[in-house]
Amino acid sequence: VQLQASGGGLVEAGASLRLSCVGSARTFTPYAMAWFRQAPGKEREFVAAIGLDGGTISYGHFVNGRFKISREYAQNTVYLQMDNLQPEDTAVYYCAAGISAVVVRSRPNYWGRGTLVTVSS
């Protein structure tokens, strides 16, 4: 499975970013998709997941309604809309694919390269 994340950048606190992760046509549709992040010096943590049918959505405890995950099958893309970003959201964000929306939260089968999000105060 080939996954390519993009959309990161440097923003100020309170700003928004939309991350994208594009998969290949053959391998995107059968998988649940998720986003993870890893801040400097910290372990990778779960951000959001979306099921095969675009449902079964879940978020990490810190999201508090600020992020929204979605997927576009025609574009083989999963998005992460992030609003009201804060400095503690600074991290490398990774997309991942797995066999279900539940399993992908803890045991993704495939990882994409990350995209760096930096939020200044």
Short mmCIF file of N, CA, C and O in Angstrom, two decimals:
data_model
loop_
_atom_site.label_atom_id
_atom_site.label_comp_id
_atom_site.label_asym_id
_atom_site.label_seq_id
_atom_site.Cartn_x
_atom_site.Cartn_y
_atom_site.Cartn_z
N VAL A 1 0.86 -1.19 0.00
CA VAL A 1 0.00 0.00 0.00
C VAL A 1 0.89 1.23 0.00
O VAL A 1 1.77 1.35 0.82
N GLN A 2 0.66 2.11 -0.94
CA GLN A 2 1.42 3.34 -1.02
C GLN A 2 0.56 4.49 -0.50
O GLN A 2 -0.53 4.71 -1.01
N LEU A 3 1.06 5.19 0.46
CA LEU A 3 0.34 6.30 1.05
C LEU A 3 1.26 7.52 1.07
O LEU A 3 2.41 7.42 1.48
N GLN A 4 0.73 8.64 0.64
CA GLN A 4 1.52 9.86 0.59
C GLN A 4 0.76 10.98 1.27
O GLN A 4 -0.28 11.40 0.76
N ALA A 5 1.28 11.45 2.39
CA ALA A 5 0.65 12.53 3.13
C ALA A 5 1.23 13.87 2.71
O ALA A 5 2.40 13.97 2.35
N SER A 6 0.40 14.90 2.77
CA SER A 6 0.83 16.25 2.45
C SER A 6 -0.07 17.24 3.15
O SER A 6 -1.08 16.87 3.75
N GLY A 7 0.32 18.52 3.07
CA GLY A 7 -0.53 19.57 3.63
C GLY A 7 0.00 20.19 4.90
O GLY A 7 -0.61 21.15 5.41
N GLY A 8 1.08 19.68 5.44
CA GLY A 8 1.64 20.27 6.65
C GLY A 8 2.27 21.62 6.37
O GLY A 8 2.40 22.04 5.22
N GLY A 9 2.65 22.30 7.43
CA GLY A 9 3.28 23.60 7.28
C GLY A 9 3.39 24.31 8.61
O GLY A 9 3.11 23.74 9.66
N LEU A 10 3.82 25.55 8.53
CA LEU A 10 3.98 26.40 9.72
C LEU A 10 2.81 27.38 9.78
O LEU A 10 2.59 28.13 8.82
N VAL A 11 2.08 27.34 10.89
CA VAL A 11 0.94 28.23 11.07
C VAL A 11 0.98 28.81 12.48
O VAL A 11 1.66 28.30 13.36
N GLU A 12 0.19 29.85 12.68
CA GLU A 12 0.07 30.44 14.00
C GLU A 12 -1.06 29.77 14.78
O GLU A 12 -1.97 29.18 14.19
N ALA A 13 -1.01 29.88 16.09
CA ALA A 13 -2.07 29.33 16.92
C ALA A 13 -3.43 29.89 16.50
O ALA A 13 -3.54 31.08 16.20
N GLY A 14 -4.42 29.00 16.45
CA GLY A 14 -5.75 29.40 16.03
C GLY A 14 -6.04 29.17 14.55
O GLY A 14 -7.18 29.26 14.12
N ALA A 15 -4.99 28.90 13.79
CA ALA A 15 -5.15 28.71 12.34
C ALA A 15 -5.66 27.30 12.04
O ALA A 15 -5.79 26.45 12.92
N SER A 16 -5.91 27.07 10.76
CA SER A 16 -6.40 25.78 10.28
C SER A 16 -5.45 25.21 9.22
O SER A 16 -4.77 25.97 8.52
N LEU A 17 -5.45 23.92 9.12
CA LEU A 17 -4.74 23.21 8.05
C LEU A 17 -5.58 22.01 7.64
O LEU A 17 -6.31 21.45 8.46
N ARG A 18 -5.43 21.61 6.38
CA ARG A 18 -6.05 20.37 5.93
C ARG A 18 -4.97 19.46 5.40
O ARG A 18 -4.29 19.79 4.42
N LEU A 19 -4.82 18.33 6.03
CA LEU A 19 -3.87 17.33 5.58
C LEU A 19 -4.57 16.38 4.61
O LEU A 19 -5.76 16.09 4.75
N SER A 20 -3.80 15.90 3.65
CA SER A 20 -4.31 14.94 2.68
C SER A 20 -3.40 13.72 2.66
O SER A 20 -2.19 13.84 2.86
N CYS A 21 -3.98 12.57 2.39
CA CYS A 21 -3.20 11.34 2.24
C CYS A 21 -3.78 10.60 1.05
O CYS A 21 -4.95 10.19 1.07
N VAL A 22 -2.97 10.43 0.03
CA VAL A 22 -3.42 9.79 -1.20
C VAL A 22 -2.89 8.36 -1.25
O VAL A 22 -1.71 8.11 -1.02
N GLY A 23 -3.80 7.43 -1.55
CA GLY A 23 -3.40 6.04 -1.73
C GLY A 23 -3.56 5.64 -3.18
O GLY A 23 -4.13 6.36 -3.99
N SER A 24 -3.05 4.47 -3.52
CA SER A 24 -3.23 3.96 -4.87
C SER A 24 -4.66 3.45 -5.02
O SER A 24 -5.30 3.05 -4.05
N ALA A 25 -5.17 3.47 -6.24
CA ALA A 25 -6.56 3.08 -6.48
C ALA A 25 -6.83 1.64 -6.03
O ALA A 25 -7.88 1.34 -5.49
N ARG A 26 -5.88 0.78 -6.21
CA ARG A 26 -6.07 -0.64 -5.89
C ARG A 26 -6.09 -0.90 -4.39
O ARG A 26 -6.72 -1.85 -3.93
N THR A 27 -5.42 -0.06 -3.64
CA THR A 27 -5.23 -0.37 -2.23
C THR A 27 -5.94 0.57 -1.27
O THR A 27 -5.94 0.35 -0.08
N PHE A 28 -6.54 1.61 -1.76
CA PHE A 28 -7.18 2.57 -0.85
C PHE A 28 -8.56 2.09 -0.41
O PHE A 28 -8.89 2.10 0.77
N THR A 29 -9.37 1.65 -1.35
CA THR A 29 -10.77 1.36 -1.07
C THR A 29 -10.99 0.28 -0.02
O THR A 29 -11.88 0.42 0.82
N PRO A 30 -10.23 -0.80 -0.01
CA PRO A 30 -10.52 -1.88 0.96
C PRO A 30 -10.10 -1.60 2.39
O PRO A 30 -10.31 -2.44 3.26
N TYR A 31 -9.51 -0.45 2.68
CA TYR A 31 -8.92 -0.24 3.98
C TYR A 31 -9.60 0.89 4.77
O TYR A 31 -10.02 1.90 4.21
N ALA A 32 -9.64 0.68 6.06
CA ALA A 32 -9.92 1.79 6.97
C ALA A 32 -8.67 2.66 7.02
O ALA A 32 -7.55 2.18 6.82
N MET A 33 -8.87 3.93 7.27
CA MET A 33 -7.76 4.88 7.25
C MET A 33 -7.67 5.62 8.58
O MET A 33 -8.67 5.80 9.27
N ALA A 34 -6.47 6.04 8.90
CA ALA A 34 -6.28 6.73 10.17
C ALA A 34 -5.15 7.75 10.06
O ALA A 34 -4.32 7.68 9.15
N TRP A 35 -5.15 8.66 10.99
CA TRP A 35 -4.07 9.63 11.16
C TRP A 35 -3.47 9.43 12.56
O TRP A 35 -4.21 9.23 13.55
N PHE A 36 -2.17 9.53 12.60
CA PHE A 36 -1.43 9.51 13.84
C PHE A 36 -0.49 10.72 13.84
O PHE A 36 -0.27 11.35 12.82
N ARG A 37 0.07 11.01 15.00
CA ARG A 37 1.06 12.07 15.06
C ARG A 37 2.14 11.72 16.07
O ARG A 37 1.90 10.95 17.01
N GLN A 38 3.30 12.31 15.86
CA GLN A 38 4.41 12.11 16.78
C GLN A 38 5.11 13.44 16.99
O GLN A 38 5.69 14.00 16.05
N ALA A 39 5.03 13.93 18.21
CA ALA A 39 5.69 15.17 18.58
C ALA A 39 7.14 14.88 18.98
O ALA A 39 7.45 13.74 19.35
N PRO A 40 8.00 15.86 18.90
CA PRO A 40 9.40 15.65 19.28
C PRO A 40 9.53 15.10 20.70
O PRO A 40 8.95 15.64 21.64
N GLY A 41 10.24 14.00 20.84
CA GLY A 41 10.48 13.42 22.14
C GLY A 41 9.32 12.64 22.72
O GLY A 41 9.39 12.20 23.87
N LYS A 42 8.26 12.47 21.94
CA LYS A 42 7.09 11.76 22.44
C LYS A 42 6.77 10.55 21.57
O LYS A 42 7.24 10.45 20.44
N GLU A 43 5.94 9.67 22.11
CA GLU A 43 5.53 8.51 21.34
C GLU A 43 4.45 8.90 20.33
O GLU A 43 3.75 9.88 20.48
N ARG A 44 4.36 8.09 19.31
CA ARG A 44 3.32 8.31 18.31
C ARG A 44 1.96 8.08 18.95
O ARG A 44 1.77 7.14 19.73
N GLU A 45 0.99 8.94 18.62
CA GLU A 45 -0.35 8.81 19.19
C GLU A 45 -1.42 8.86 18.12
O GLU A 45 -1.27 9.49 17.07
N PHE A 46 -2.53 8.22 18.41
CA PHE A 46 -3.67 8.15 17.51
C PHE A 46 -4.38 9.49 17.44
O PHE A 46 -4.62 10.13 18.47
N VAL A 47 -4.75 9.90 16.23
CA VAL A 47 -5.46 11.17 16.03
C VAL A 47 -6.91 10.93 15.60
O VAL A 47 -7.83 11.46 16.20
N ALA A 48 -7.10 10.16 14.54
CA ALA A 48 -8.45 9.96 14.00
C ALA A 48 -8.46 8.74 13.10
O ALA A 48 -7.44 8.37 12.51
N ALA A 49 -9.64 8.12 12.98
CA ALA A 49 -9.81 6.97 12.10
C ALA A 49 -11.17 7.03 11.43
O ALA A 49 -12.12 7.59 11.98
N ILE A 50 -11.25 6.44 10.23
CA ILE A 50 -12.50 6.39 9.49
C ILE A 50 -12.61 5.03 8.84
O ILE A 50 -11.64 4.49 8.31
N GLY A 51 -13.82 4.46 8.86
CA GLY A 51 -14.01 3.11 8.39
C GLY A 51 -14.08 2.98 6.87
O GLY A 51 -14.01 3.95 6.13
N LEU A 52 -14.26 1.75 6.44
CA LEU A 52 -14.28 1.44 5.02
C LEU A 52 -15.39 2.17 4.28
O LEU A 52 -15.23 2.57 3.13
N ASP A 53 -16.53 2.34 4.96
CA ASP A 53 -17.69 2.97 4.33
C ASP A 53 -17.77 4.47 4.60
O ASP A 53 -18.77 5.10 4.30
N GLY A 54 -16.72 5.02 5.18
CA GLY A 54 -16.74 6.44 5.52
C GLY A 54 -17.39 6.71 6.86
O GLY A 54 -17.46 7.87 7.29
N GLY A 55 -17.87 5.67 7.50
CA GLY A 55 -18.44 5.82 8.83
C GLY A 55 -17.48 5.32 9.87
O GLY A 55 -16.28 5.26 9.66
N THR A 56 -18.01 4.94 11.03
CA THR A 56 -17.20 4.45 12.15
C THR A 56 -16.02 5.37 12.39
O THR A 56 -14.86 4.97 12.31
N ILE A 57 -16.30 6.60 12.65
CA ILE A 57 -15.27 7.62 12.86
C ILE A 57 -14.96 7.74 14.34
O ILE A 57 -15.85 7.70 15.19
N SER A 58 -13.70 7.88 14.64
CA SER A 58 -13.27 8.07 16.03
C SER A 58 -12.09 9.03 16.06
O SER A 58 -11.38 9.20 15.07
N TYR A 59 -11.89 9.64 17.24
CA TYR A 59 -10.85 10.65 17.41
C TYR A 59 -10.10 10.42 18.71
O TYR A 59 -10.62 9.84 19.67
N GLY A 60 -8.86 10.89 18.74
CA GLY A 60 -8.09 10.88 19.96
C GLY A 60 -8.70 11.82 20.99
O GLY A 60 -9.42 12.76 20.65
N HIS A 61 -8.38 11.56 22.26
CA HIS A 61 -9.03 12.29 23.35
C HIS A 61 -8.74 13.79 23.31
O HIS A 61 -9.53 14.59 23.81
N PHE A 62 -7.64 14.18 22.70
CA PHE A 62 -7.23 15.59 22.72
C PHE A 62 -7.90 16.42 21.62
O PHE A 62 -7.78 17.62 21.59
N VAL A 63 -8.61 15.77 20.70
CA VAL A 63 -9.15 16.49 19.54
C VAL A 63 -10.21 17.50 19.96
O VAL A 63 -10.24 18.64 19.48
N ASN A 64 -11.13 17.11 20.82
CA ASN A 64 -12.14 18.04 21.37
C ASN A 64 -12.87 18.81 20.28
O ASN A 64 -13.08 20.03 20.41
N GLY A 65 -13.26 18.11 19.22
CA GLY A 65 -14.07 18.71 18.18
C GLY A 65 -13.32 19.61 17.22
O GLY A 65 -13.93 20.22 16.33
N ARG A 66 -12.01 19.71 17.32
CA ARG A 66 -11.26 20.62 16.46
C ARG A 66 -10.87 20.01 15.12
O ARG A 66 -10.60 20.73 14.16
N PHE A 67 -10.81 18.69 15.03
CA PHE A 67 -10.38 18.01 13.82
C PHE A 67 -11.54 17.23 13.22
O PHE A 67 -12.45 16.78 13.93
N LYS A 68 -11.47 17.03 11.89
CA LYS A 68 -12.48 16.23 11.22
C LYS A 68 -11.81 15.37 10.17
O LYS A 68 -11.10 15.89 9.29
N ILE A 69 -12.04 14.06 10.23
CA ILE A 69 -11.49 13.15 9.24
C ILE A 69 -12.57 12.83 8.21
O ILE A 69 -13.76 12.71 8.55
N SER A 70 -12.17 12.71 6.96
CA SER A 70 -13.10 12.35 5.90
C SER A 70 -12.32 11.63 4.81
O SER A 70 -11.10 11.66 4.79
N ARG A 71 -13.05 10.97 3.91
CA ARG A 71 -12.38 10.28 2.82
C ARG A 71 -13.16 10.48 1.54
O ARG A 71 -14.40 10.54 1.55
N GLU A 72 -12.43 10.58 0.45
CA GLU A 72 -13.00 10.78 -0.87
C GLU A 72 -12.54 9.63 -1.75
O GLU A 72 -11.37 9.58 -2.15
N TYR A 73 -13.45 8.71 -2.05
CA TYR A 73 -13.08 7.52 -2.79
C TYR A 73 -12.67 7.85 -4.22
O TYR A 73 -11.76 7.22 -4.77
N ALA A 74 -13.31 8.80 -4.83
CA ALA A 74 -12.98 9.15 -6.22
C ALA A 74 -11.54 9.65 -6.34
O ALA A 74 -10.92 9.51 -7.40
N GLN A 75 -11.03 10.23 -5.27
CA GLN A 75 -9.68 10.76 -5.27
C GLN A 75 -8.70 9.86 -4.52
O GLN A 75 -7.52 10.19 -4.42
N ASN A 76 -9.19 8.73 -3.99
CA ASN A 76 -8.35 7.83 -3.19
C ASN A 76 -7.63 8.59 -2.08
O ASN A 76 -6.44 8.38 -1.82
N THR A 77 -8.36 9.47 -1.45
CA THR A 77 -7.74 10.39 -0.50
C THR A 77 -8.49 10.41 0.82
O THR A 77 -9.73 10.39 0.84
N VAL A 78 -7.75 10.49 1.90
CA VAL A 78 -8.31 10.73 3.21
C VAL A 78 -7.80 12.08 3.68
O VAL A 78 -6.63 12.42 3.45
N TYR A 79 -8.68 12.85 4.30
CA TYR A 79 -8.34 14.20 4.75
C TYR A 79 -8.40 14.29 6.27
O TYR A 79 -9.13 13.56 6.93
N LEU A 80 -7.65 15.23 6.78
CA LEU A 80 -7.77 15.60 8.18
C LEU A 80 -7.84 17.13 8.24
O LEU A 80 -6.84 17.81 8.02
N GLN A 81 -9.04 17.63 8.47
CA GLN A 81 -9.24 19.07 8.63
C GLN A 81 -8.96 19.42 10.08
O GLN A 81 -9.60 18.88 10.99
N MET A 82 -8.02 20.32 10.30
CA MET A 82 -7.62 20.68 11.65
C MET A 82 -7.87 22.17 11.85
O MET A 82 -7.32 23.01 11.13
N ASP A 83 -8.72 22.49 12.78
CA ASP A 83 -9.05 23.87 13.10
C ASP A 83 -8.56 24.24 14.50
O ASP A 83 -8.33 23.37 15.33
N ASN A 84 -8.43 25.54 14.72
CA ASN A 84 -7.99 26.03 16.02
C ASN A 84 -6.73 25.29 16.51
O ASN A 84 -6.68 24.82 17.65
N LEU A 85 -5.75 25.23 15.65
CA LEU A 85 -4.51 24.55 16.00
C LEU A 85 -3.79 25.27 17.13
O LEU A 85 -3.82 26.50 17.22
N GLN A 86 -3.16 24.48 17.97
CA GLN A 86 -2.43 25.00 19.12
C GLN A 86 -0.98 24.52 19.08
O GLN A 86 -0.69 23.51 18.42
N PRO A 87 -0.08 25.19 19.77
CA PRO A 87 1.33 24.77 19.74
C PRO A 87 1.52 23.30 20.11
O PRO A 87 2.42 22.65 19.57
N GLU A 88 0.68 22.77 20.98
CA GLU A 88 0.82 21.36 21.36
C GLU A 88 0.42 20.40 20.26
O GLU A 88 0.61 19.19 20.38
N ASP A 89 -0.14 20.92 19.18
CA ASP A 89 -0.45 20.09 18.01
C ASP A 89 0.77 19.93 17.09
O ASP A 89 0.69 19.20 16.10
N THR A 90 1.84 20.60 17.41
CA THR A 90 3.06 20.48 16.61
C THR A 90 3.56 19.05 16.62
O THR A 90 3.78 18.46 17.69
N ALA A 91 3.70 18.47 15.44
CA ALA A 91 4.10 17.06 15.33
C ALA A 91 4.25 16.71 13.86
O ALA A 91 3.83 17.46 12.97
N VAL A 92 4.83 15.55 13.63
CA VAL A 92 4.77 14.95 12.31
C VAL A 92 3.50 14.10 12.26
O VAL A 92 3.27 13.27 13.14
N TYR A 93 2.68 14.34 11.26
CA TYR A 93 1.42 13.62 11.12
C TYR A 93 1.58 12.54 10.05
O TYR A 93 2.06 12.81 8.95
N TYR A 94 1.12 11.35 10.40
CA TYR A 94 1.22 10.19 9.52
C TYR A 94 -0.16 9.65 9.19
O TYR A 94 -1.04 9.61 10.06
N CYS A 95 -0.35 9.19 7.97
CA CYS A 95 -1.56 8.45 7.66
C CYS A 95 -1.24 6.96 7.66
O CYS A 95 -0.08 6.56 7.50
N ALA A 96 -2.28 6.17 7.88
CA ALA A 96 -2.10 4.72 7.97
C ALA A 96 -3.34 4.03 7.45
O ALA A 96 -4.43 4.62 7.42
N ALA A 97 -3.19 2.78 7.07
CA ALA A 97 -4.29 1.96 6.57
C ALA A 97 -4.34 0.66 7.35
O ALA A 97 -3.30 0.11 7.74
N GLY A 98 -5.57 0.17 7.57
CA GLY A 98 -5.74 -1.07 8.29
C GLY A 98 -7.02 -1.77 7.91
O GLY A 98 -7.84 -1.24 7.17
N ILE A 99 -7.21 -2.96 8.47
CA ILE A 99 -8.30 -3.79 8.03
C ILE A 99 -9.66 -3.36 8.55
O ILE A 99 -10.70 -3.75 7.99
N SER A 100 -9.70 -2.54 9.59
CA SER A 100 -10.97 -2.04 10.09
C SER A 100 -10.72 -0.76 10.87
O SER A 100 -9.58 -0.46 11.25
N ALA A 101 -11.80 -0.02 11.11
CA ALA A 101 -11.68 1.25 11.83
C ALA A 101 -11.27 1.05 13.28
O ALA A 101 -10.76 1.97 13.91
N VAL A 102 -11.52 -0.12 13.81
CA VAL A 102 -11.11 -0.40 15.19
C VAL A 102 -9.65 -0.85 15.23
O VAL A 102 -8.85 -0.34 16.00
N VAL A 103 -9.31 -1.78 14.37
CA VAL A 103 -7.94 -2.33 14.36
C VAL A 103 -6.92 -1.27 13.98
O VAL A 103 -5.82 -1.22 14.53
N VAL A 104 -7.27 -0.39 13.04
CA VAL A 104 -6.30 0.58 12.55
C VAL A 104 -5.86 1.54 13.66
O VAL A 104 -4.79 2.13 13.57
N ARG A 105 -6.66 1.68 14.68
CA ARG A 105 -6.30 2.58 15.78
C ARG A 105 -5.08 2.10 16.54
O ARG A 105 -4.33 2.90 17.11
N SER A 106 -4.88 0.82 16.59
CA SER A 106 -3.76 0.28 17.37
C SER A 106 -2.79 -0.55 16.56
O SER A 106 -1.62 -0.65 16.94
N ARG A 107 -3.24 -1.13 15.45
CA ARG A 107 -2.37 -2.00 14.67
C ARG A 107 -2.56 -1.75 13.19
O ARG A 107 -3.10 -2.58 12.47
N PRO A 108 -2.12 -0.59 12.71
CA PRO A 108 -2.21 -0.34 11.27
C PRO A 108 -1.37 -1.34 10.49
O PRO A 108 -0.33 -1.79 10.98
N ASN A 109 -1.81 -1.65 9.31
CA ASN A 109 -1.05 -2.55 8.46
C ASN A 109 -0.01 -1.79 7.63
O ASN A 109 1.03 -2.35 7.28
N TYR A 110 -0.33 -0.55 7.30
CA TYR A 110 0.54 0.22 6.43
C TYR A 110 0.66 1.66 6.91
O TYR A 110 -0.31 2.22 7.44
N TRP A 111 1.82 2.21 6.70
CA TRP A 111 2.10 3.59 7.08
C TRP A 111 2.55 4.40 5.88
O TRP A 111 3.25 3.88 5.01
N GLY A 112 2.16 5.67 5.87
CA GLY A 112 2.69 6.58 4.88
C GLY A 112 3.78 7.44 5.49
O GLY A 112 3.99 7.43 6.71
N ARG A 113 4.46 8.17 4.67
CA ARG A 113 5.44 9.12 5.17
C ARG A 113 4.70 10.29 5.82
O ARG A 113 3.60 10.63 5.43
N GLY A 114 5.33 10.89 6.78
CA GLY A 114 4.68 11.95 7.53
C GLY A 114 4.78 13.31 6.88
O GLY A 114 5.57 13.54 5.95
N THR A 115 3.97 14.21 7.40
CA THR A 115 4.03 15.61 7.00
C THR A 115 4.09 16.44 8.28
O THR A 115 3.35 16.20 9.22
N LEU A 116 5.00 17.40 8.30
CA LEU A 116 5.26 18.16 9.52
C LEU A 116 4.29 19.32 9.67
O LEU A 116 4.12 20.13 8.76
N VAL A 117 3.69 19.39 10.85
CA VAL A 117 2.83 20.52 11.22
C VAL A 117 3.50 21.24 12.39
O VAL A 117 3.79 20.63 13.42
N THR A 118 3.73 22.53 12.21
CA THR A 118 4.34 23.34 13.25
C THR A 118 3.40 24.50 13.57
O THR A 118 3.02 25.25 12.66
N VAL A 119 3.03 24.63 14.83
CA VAL A 119 2.12 25.69 15.25
C VAL A 119 2.86 26.61 16.21
O VAL A 119 3.31 26.19 17.27
N SER A 120 2.96 27.86 15.83
CA SER A 120 3.66 28.84 16.67
C SER A 120 2.66 29.55 17.57
O SER A 120 1.49 29.71 17.23
N SER A 121 3.15 29.98 18.72
CA SER A 121 2.27 30.65 19.69
C SER A 121 2.21 32.15 19.46
O SER A 121 2.95 32.70 18.66
#
